[in-house]
PDB file of C-alpha atoms in Angstrom:
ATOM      1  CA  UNK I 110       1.651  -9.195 -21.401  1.00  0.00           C
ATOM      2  CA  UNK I 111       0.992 -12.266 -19.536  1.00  0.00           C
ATOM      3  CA  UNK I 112      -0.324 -15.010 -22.534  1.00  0.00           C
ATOM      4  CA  UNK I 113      -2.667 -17.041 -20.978  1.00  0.00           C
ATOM      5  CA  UNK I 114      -4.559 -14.000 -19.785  1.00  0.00           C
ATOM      6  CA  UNK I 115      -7.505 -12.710 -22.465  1.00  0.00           C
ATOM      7  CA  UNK I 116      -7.523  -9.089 -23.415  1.00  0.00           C
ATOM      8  CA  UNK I 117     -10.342  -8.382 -21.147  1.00  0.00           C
ATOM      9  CA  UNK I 118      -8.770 -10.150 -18.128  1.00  0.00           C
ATOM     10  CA  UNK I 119      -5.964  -7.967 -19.294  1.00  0.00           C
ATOM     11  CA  UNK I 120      -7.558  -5.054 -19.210  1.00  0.00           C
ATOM     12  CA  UNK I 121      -8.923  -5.490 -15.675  1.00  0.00           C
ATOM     13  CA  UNK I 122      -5.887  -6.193 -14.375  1.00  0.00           C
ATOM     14  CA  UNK I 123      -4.448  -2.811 -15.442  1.00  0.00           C
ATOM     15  CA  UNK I 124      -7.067  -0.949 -13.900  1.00  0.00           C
ATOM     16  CA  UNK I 125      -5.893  -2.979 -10.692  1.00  0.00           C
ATOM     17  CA  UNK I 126      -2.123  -2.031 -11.487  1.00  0.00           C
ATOM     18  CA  UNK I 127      -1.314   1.137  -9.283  1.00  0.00           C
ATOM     19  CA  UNK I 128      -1.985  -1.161  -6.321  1.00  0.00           C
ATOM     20  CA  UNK I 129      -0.558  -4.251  -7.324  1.00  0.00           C
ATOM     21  CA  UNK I 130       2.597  -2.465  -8.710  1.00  0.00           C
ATOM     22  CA  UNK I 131       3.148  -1.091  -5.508  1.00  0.00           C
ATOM     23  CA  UNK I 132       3.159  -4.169  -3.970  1.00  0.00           C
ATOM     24  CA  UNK I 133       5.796  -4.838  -6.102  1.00  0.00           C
ATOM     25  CA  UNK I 134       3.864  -7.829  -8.208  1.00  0.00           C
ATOM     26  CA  UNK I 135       4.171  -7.553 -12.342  1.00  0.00           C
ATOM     27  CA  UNK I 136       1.891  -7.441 -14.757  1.00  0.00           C
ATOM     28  CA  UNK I 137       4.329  -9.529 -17.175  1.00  0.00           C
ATOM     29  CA  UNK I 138       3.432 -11.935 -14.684  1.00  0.00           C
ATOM     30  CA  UNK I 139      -0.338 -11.671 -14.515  1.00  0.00           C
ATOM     31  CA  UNK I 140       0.211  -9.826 -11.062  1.00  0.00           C
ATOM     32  CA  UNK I 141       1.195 -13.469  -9.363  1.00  0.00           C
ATOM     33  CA  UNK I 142       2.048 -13.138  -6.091  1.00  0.00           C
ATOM     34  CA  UNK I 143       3.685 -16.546  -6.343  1.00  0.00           C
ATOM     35  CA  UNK I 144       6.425 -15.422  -8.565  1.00  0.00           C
ATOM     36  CA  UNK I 145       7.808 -13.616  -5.079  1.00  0.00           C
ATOM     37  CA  UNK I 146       9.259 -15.484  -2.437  1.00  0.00           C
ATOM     38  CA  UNK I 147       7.635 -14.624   0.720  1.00  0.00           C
ATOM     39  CA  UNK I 148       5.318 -12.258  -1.155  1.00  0.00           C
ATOM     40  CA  UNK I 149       2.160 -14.659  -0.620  1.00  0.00           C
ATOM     41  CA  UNK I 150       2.682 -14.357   3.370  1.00  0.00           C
ATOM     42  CA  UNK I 151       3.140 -10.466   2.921  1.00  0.00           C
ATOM     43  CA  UNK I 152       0.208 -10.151   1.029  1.00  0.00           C
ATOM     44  CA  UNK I 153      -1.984 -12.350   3.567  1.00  0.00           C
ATOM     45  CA  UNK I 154      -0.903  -9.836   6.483  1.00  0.00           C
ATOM     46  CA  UNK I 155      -1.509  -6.805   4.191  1.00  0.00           C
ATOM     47  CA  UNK I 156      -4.953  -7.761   3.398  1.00  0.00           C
ATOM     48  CA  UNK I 157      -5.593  -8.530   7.189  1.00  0.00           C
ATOM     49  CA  UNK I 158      -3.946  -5.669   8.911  1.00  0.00           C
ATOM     50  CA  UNK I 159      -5.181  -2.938   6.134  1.00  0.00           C
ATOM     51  CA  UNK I 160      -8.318  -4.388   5.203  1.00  0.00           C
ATOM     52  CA  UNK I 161      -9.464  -6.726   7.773  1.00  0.00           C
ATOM     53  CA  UNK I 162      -9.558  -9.298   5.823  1.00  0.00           C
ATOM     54  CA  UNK I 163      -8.720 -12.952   6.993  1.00  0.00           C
ATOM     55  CA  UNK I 164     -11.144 -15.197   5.377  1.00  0.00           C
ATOM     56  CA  UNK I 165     -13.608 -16.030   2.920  1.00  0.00           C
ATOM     57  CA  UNK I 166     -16.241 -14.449   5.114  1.00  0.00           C
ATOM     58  CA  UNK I 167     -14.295 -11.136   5.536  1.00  0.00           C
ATOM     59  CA  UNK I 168     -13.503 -10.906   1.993  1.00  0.00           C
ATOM     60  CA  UNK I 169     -16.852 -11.069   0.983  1.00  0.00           C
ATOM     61  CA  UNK I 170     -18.036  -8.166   3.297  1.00  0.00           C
ATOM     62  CA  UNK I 171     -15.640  -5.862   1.891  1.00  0.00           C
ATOM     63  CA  UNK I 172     -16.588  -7.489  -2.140  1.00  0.00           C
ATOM     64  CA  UNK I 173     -20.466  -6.303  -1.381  1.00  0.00           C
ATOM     65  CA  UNK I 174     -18.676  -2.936   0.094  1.00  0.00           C
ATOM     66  CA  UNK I 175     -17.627  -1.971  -3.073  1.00  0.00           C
ATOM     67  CA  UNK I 176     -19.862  -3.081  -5.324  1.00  0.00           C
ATOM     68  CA  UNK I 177     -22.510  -1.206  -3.101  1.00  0.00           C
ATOM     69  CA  UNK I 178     -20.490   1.880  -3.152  1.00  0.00           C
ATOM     70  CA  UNK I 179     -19.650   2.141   0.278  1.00  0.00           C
ATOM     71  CA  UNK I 180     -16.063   3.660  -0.392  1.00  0.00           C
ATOM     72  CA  UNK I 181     -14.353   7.021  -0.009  1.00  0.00           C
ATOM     73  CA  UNK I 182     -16.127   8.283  -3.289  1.00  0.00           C
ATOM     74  CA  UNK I 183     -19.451   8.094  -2.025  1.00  0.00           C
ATOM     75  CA  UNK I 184     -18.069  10.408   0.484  1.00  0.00           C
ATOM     76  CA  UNK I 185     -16.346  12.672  -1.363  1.00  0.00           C
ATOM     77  CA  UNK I 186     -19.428  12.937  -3.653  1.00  0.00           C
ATOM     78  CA  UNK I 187     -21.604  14.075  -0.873  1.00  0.00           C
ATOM     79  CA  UNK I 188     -18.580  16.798   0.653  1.00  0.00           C
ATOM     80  CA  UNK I 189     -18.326  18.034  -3.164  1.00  0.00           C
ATOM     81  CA  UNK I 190     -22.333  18.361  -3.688  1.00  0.00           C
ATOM     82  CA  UNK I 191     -21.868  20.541  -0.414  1.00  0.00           C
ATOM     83  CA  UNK I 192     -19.296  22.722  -1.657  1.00  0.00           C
ATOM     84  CA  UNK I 193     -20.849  23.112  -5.573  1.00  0.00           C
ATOM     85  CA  UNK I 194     -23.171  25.347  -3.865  1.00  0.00           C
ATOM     86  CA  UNK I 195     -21.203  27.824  -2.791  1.00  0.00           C
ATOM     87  CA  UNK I 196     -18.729  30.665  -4.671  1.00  0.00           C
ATOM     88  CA  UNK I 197     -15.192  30.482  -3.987  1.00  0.00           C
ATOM     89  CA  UNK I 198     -15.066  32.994  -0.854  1.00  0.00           C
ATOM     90  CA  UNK I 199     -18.323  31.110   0.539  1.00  0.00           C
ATOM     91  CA  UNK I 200     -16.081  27.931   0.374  1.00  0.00           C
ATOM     92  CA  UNK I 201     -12.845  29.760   1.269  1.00  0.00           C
ATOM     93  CA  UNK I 202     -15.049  30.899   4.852  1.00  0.00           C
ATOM     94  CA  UNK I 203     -16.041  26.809   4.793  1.00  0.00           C
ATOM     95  CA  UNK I 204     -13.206  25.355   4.923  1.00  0.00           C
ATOM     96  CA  UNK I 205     -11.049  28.045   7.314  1.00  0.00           C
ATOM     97  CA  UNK I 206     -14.096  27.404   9.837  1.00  0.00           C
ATOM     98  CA  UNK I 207     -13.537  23.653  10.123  1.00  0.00           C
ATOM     99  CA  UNK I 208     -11.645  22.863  13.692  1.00  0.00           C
ATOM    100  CA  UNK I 209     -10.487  19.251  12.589  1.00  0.00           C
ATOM    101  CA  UNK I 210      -7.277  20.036  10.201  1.00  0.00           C
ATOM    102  CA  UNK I 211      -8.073  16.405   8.477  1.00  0.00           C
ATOM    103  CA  UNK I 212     -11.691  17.315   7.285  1.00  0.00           C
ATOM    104  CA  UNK I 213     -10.608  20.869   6.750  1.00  0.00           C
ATOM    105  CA  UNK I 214      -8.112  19.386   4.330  1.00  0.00           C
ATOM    106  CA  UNK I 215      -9.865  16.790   2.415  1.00  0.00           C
ATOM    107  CA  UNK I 216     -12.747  19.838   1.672  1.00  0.00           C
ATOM    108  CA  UNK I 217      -9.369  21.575   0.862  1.00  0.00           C
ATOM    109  CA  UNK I 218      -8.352  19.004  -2.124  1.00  0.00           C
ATOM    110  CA  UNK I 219     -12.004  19.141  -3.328  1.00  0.00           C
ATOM    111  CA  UNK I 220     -11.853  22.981  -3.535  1.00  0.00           C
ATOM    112  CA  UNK I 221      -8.713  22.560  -5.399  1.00  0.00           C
ATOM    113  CA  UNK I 222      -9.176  19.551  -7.741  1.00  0.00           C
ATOM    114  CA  UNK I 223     -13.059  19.390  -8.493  1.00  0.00           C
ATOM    115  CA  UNK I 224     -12.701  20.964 -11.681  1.00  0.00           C
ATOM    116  CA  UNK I 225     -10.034  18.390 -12.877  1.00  0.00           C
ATOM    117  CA  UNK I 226     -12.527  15.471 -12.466  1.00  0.00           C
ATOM    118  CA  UNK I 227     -15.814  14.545 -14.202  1.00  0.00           C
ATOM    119  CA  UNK I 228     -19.051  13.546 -12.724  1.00  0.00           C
ATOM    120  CA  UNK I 229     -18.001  10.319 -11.360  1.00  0.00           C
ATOM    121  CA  UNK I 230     -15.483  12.030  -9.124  1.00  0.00           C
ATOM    122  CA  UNK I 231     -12.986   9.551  -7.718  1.00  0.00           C
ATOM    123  CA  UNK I 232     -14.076   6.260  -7.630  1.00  0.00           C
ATOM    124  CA  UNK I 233     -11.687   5.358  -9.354  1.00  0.00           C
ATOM    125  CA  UNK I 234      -9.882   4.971  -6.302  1.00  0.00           C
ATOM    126  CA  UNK I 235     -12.292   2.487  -4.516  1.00  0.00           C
ATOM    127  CA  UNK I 236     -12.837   0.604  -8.123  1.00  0.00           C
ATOM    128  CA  UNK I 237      -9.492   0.203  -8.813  1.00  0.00           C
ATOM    129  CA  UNK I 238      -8.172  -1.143  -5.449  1.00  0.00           C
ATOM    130  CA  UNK I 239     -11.145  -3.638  -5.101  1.00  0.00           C
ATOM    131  CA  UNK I 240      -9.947  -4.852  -8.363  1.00  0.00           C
ATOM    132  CA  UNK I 241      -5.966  -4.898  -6.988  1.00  0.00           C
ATOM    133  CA  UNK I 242      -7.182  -6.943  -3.708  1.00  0.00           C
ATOM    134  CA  UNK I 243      -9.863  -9.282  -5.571  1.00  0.00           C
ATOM    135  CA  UNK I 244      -6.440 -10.616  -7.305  1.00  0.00           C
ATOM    136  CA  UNK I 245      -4.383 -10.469  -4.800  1.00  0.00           C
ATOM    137  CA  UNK I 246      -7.011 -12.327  -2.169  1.00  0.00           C
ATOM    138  CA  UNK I 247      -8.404 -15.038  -5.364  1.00  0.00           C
ATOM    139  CA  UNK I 248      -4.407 -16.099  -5.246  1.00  0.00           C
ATOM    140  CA  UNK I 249      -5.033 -16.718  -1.416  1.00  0.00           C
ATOM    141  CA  UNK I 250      -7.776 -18.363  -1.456  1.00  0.00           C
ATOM    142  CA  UNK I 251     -10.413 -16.403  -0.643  1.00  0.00           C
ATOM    143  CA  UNK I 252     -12.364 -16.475  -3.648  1.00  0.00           C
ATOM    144  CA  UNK I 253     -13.294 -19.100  -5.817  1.00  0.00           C
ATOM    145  CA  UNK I 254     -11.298 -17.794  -9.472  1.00  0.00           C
ATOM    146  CA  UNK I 255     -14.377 -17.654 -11.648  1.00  0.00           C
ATOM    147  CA  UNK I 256     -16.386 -15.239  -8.953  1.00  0.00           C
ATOM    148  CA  UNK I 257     -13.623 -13.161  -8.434  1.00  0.00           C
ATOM    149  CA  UNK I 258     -13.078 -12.874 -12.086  1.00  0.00           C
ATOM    150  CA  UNK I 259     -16.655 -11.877 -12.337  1.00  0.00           C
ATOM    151  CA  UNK I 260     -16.540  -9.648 -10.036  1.00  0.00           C
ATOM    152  CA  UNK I 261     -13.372  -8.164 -10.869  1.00  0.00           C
ATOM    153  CA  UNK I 262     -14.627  -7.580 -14.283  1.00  0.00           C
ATOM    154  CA  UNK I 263     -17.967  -6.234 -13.126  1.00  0.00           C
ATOM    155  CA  UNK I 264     -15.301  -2.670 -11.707  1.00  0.00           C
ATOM    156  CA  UNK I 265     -13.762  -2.669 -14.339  1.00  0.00           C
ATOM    157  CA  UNK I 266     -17.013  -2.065 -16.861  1.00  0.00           C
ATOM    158  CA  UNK I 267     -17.322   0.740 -13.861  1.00  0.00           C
ATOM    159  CA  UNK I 268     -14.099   2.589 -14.865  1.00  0.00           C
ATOM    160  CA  UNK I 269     -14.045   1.971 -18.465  1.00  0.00           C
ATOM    161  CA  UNK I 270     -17.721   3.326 -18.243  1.00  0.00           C
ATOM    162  CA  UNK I 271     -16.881   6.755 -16.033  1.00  0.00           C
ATOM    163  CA  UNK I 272     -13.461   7.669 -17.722  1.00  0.00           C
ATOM    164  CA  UNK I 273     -12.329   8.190 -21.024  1.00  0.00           C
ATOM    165  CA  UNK I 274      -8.457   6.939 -20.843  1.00  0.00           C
ATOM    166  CA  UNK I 275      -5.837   5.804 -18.665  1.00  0.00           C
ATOM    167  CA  UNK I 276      -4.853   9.832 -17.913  1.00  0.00           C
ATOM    168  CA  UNK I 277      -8.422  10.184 -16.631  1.00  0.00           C
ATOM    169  CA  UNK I 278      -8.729   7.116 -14.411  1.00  0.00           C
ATOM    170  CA  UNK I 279      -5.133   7.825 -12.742  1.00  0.00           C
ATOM    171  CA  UNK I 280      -5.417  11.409 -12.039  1.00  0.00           C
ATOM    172  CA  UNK I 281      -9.307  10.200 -10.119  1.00  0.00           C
ATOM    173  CA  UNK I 282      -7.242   7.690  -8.397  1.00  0.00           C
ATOM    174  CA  UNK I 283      -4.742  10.028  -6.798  1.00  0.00           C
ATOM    175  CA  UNK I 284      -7.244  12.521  -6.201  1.00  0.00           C
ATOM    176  CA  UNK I 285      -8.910   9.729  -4.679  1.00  0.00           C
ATOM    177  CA  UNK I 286      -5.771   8.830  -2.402  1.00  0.00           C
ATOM    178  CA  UNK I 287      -5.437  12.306  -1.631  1.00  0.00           C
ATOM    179  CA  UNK I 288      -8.414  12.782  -0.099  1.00  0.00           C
ATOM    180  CA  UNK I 289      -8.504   9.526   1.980  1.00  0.00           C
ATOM    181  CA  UNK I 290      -4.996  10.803   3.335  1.00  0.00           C
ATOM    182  CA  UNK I 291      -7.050  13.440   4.711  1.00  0.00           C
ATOM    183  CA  UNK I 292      -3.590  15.615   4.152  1.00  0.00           C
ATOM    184  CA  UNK I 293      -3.322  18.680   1.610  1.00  0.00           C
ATOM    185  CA  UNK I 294       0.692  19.637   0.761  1.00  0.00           C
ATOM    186  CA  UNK I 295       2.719  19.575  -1.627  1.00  0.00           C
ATOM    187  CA  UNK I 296       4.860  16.994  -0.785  1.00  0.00           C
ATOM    188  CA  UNK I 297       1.658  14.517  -0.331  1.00  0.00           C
ATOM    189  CA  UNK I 298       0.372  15.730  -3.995  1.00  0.00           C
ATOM    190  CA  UNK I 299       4.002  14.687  -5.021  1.00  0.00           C
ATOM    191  CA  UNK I 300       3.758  11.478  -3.463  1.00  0.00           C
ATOM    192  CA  UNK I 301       0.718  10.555  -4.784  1.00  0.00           C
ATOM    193  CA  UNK I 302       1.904  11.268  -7.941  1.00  0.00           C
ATOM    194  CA  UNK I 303       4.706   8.900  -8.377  1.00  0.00           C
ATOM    195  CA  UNK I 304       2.605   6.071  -7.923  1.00  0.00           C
ATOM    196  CA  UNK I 305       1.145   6.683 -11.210  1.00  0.00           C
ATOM    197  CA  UNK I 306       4.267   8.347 -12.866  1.00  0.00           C
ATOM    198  CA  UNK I 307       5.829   5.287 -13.927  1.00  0.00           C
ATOM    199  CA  UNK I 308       2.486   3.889 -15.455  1.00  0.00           C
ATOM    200  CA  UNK I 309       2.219   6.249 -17.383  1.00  0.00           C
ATOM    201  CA  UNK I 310       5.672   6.734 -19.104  1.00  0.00           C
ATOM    202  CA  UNK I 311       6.641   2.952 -18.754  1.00  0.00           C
ATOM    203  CA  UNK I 312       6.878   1.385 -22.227  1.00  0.00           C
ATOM    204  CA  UNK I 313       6.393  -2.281 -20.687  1.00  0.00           C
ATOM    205  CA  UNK I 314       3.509  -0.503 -18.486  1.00  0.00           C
ATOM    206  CA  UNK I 315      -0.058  -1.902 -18.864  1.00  0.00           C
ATOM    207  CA  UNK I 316      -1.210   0.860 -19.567  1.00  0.00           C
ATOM    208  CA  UNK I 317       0.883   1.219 -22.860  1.00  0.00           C
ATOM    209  CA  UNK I 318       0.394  -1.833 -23.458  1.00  0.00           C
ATOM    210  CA  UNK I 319      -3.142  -2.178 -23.072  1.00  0.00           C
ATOM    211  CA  UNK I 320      -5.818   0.077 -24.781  1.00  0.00           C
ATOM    212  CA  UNK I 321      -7.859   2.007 -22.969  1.00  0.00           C
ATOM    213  CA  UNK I 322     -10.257   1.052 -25.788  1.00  0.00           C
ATOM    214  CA  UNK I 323      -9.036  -0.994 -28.610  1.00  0.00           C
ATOM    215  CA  UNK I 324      -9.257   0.229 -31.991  1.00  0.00           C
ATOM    216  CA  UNK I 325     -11.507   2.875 -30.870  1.00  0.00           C
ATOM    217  CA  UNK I 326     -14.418   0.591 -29.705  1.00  0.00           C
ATOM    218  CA  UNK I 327     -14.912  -0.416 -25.932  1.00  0.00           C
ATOM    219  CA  UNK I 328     -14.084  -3.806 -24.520  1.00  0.00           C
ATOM    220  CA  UNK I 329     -17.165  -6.008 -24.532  1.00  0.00           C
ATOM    221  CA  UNK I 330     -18.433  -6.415 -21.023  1.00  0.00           C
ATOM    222  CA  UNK I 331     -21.536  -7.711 -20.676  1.00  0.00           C
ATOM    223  CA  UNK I 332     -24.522  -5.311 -19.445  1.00  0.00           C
ATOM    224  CA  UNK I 333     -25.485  -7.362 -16.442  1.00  0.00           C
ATOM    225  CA  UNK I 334     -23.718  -8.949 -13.493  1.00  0.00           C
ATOM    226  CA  UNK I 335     -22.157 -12.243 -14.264  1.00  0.00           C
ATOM    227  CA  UNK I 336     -22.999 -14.783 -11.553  1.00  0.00           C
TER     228      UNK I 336
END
């Protein structure tokens, strides 16, 4: 674990680590992109060509995105209130009457996975990637450290509020991922997957390292929104 870092910047950070691990950062390392060469220009053209996001201004946008829940959850809330309605044919008849294969699909991986996830459904997947970019965009420059801490730690109360472990949070996340692919196979699910596979079996891993609530009593974020 990185030692200047406290345990609840700690803990946010590994609810940021399926993204940041994939971009090949470490959380030995407090996820510093600096530690890299070259990884501080990759990261600026990541956050540009898959986010849009090029400045202070842009950055912000998307910040107020996900703390307003404008993310794939919200969506896949309102296509899973749709199909709770319905019995299994009744969403069986759904789904084969959808023309567009990638709608058809992501109605598919609800069908299949609803009754894996809880009531908050997968955002995970937006909450954990806005705290994966906050880092990786603070280290840029496009947030001042103590506001992007704030809000960092602001989705991470989020998660630690809607999930009960690591397990939990994960398997939301790739359900998540899943359904923004807008593609249902098994070689997708599979995929998917191994992003979380070695987090979870890792013994240097955050989250084996890191408590999803330590000794039994949740991390002490603070009620309201820090400014």
């Amino acid at each position: 674990m990185h030692s200047l870092l406290d345990a609840r910047q700690q803990w946010t950070l590994a609810a940021g680590a399926i993204l940041l691990e994939a971009n090949r950062l470490e959380f030995a390392t407090g996820y510093d992109i600096d530690m890299l060469e070259g990884k501080r220009e990759g990261i600026t053209e990541m956050l540009d060509r898959a986010w849009s996001i090029r400045d202070e201004e842009s950055f912000q946008r998307q910040v107020e995105s996900f703390r307003e829940n404008r993310g794939h959850g919200a969506d896949f809330d309102q296509d899973r209130a749709l199909l709770s309605v319905m019995n299994y044919q009744e969403q069986e008849n759904y789904i084969r009457g959808i023309i567009d294969e990638k709608r058809s699909a992501q109605f598919k991986i609800i069908q299949v996975y609803d009754s894996r996830l809880n009531t908050a459904g997968v955002s995970a997947w937006d909450w954990g990637r806005a705290i994966s970019i906050t880092r990786m965009a603070m280290q840029i420059g496009y947030m001042a450290e103590d506001a992007a801490w704030a809000f960092m730690h602001e989705m991470a109360q989020r998660i630690q509020r809607a999930y009960s472990s690591w397990a939990e949070f994960a398997l939301a996340y790739i359900i998540g991922r899943q359904y923004w692919s807008e593609e249902f196979n098994e070689d997708e699910a599979l995929a998917h997957f191994e992003l979380i596979e070695p987090l979870l079996e890792r013994t240097d891993s955050p989250w084996n390292l890191v408590r999803w609530e330590e000794d039994g009593t949740a991390l002490a974020f603070d009620l309201e929104r820090e400014e």
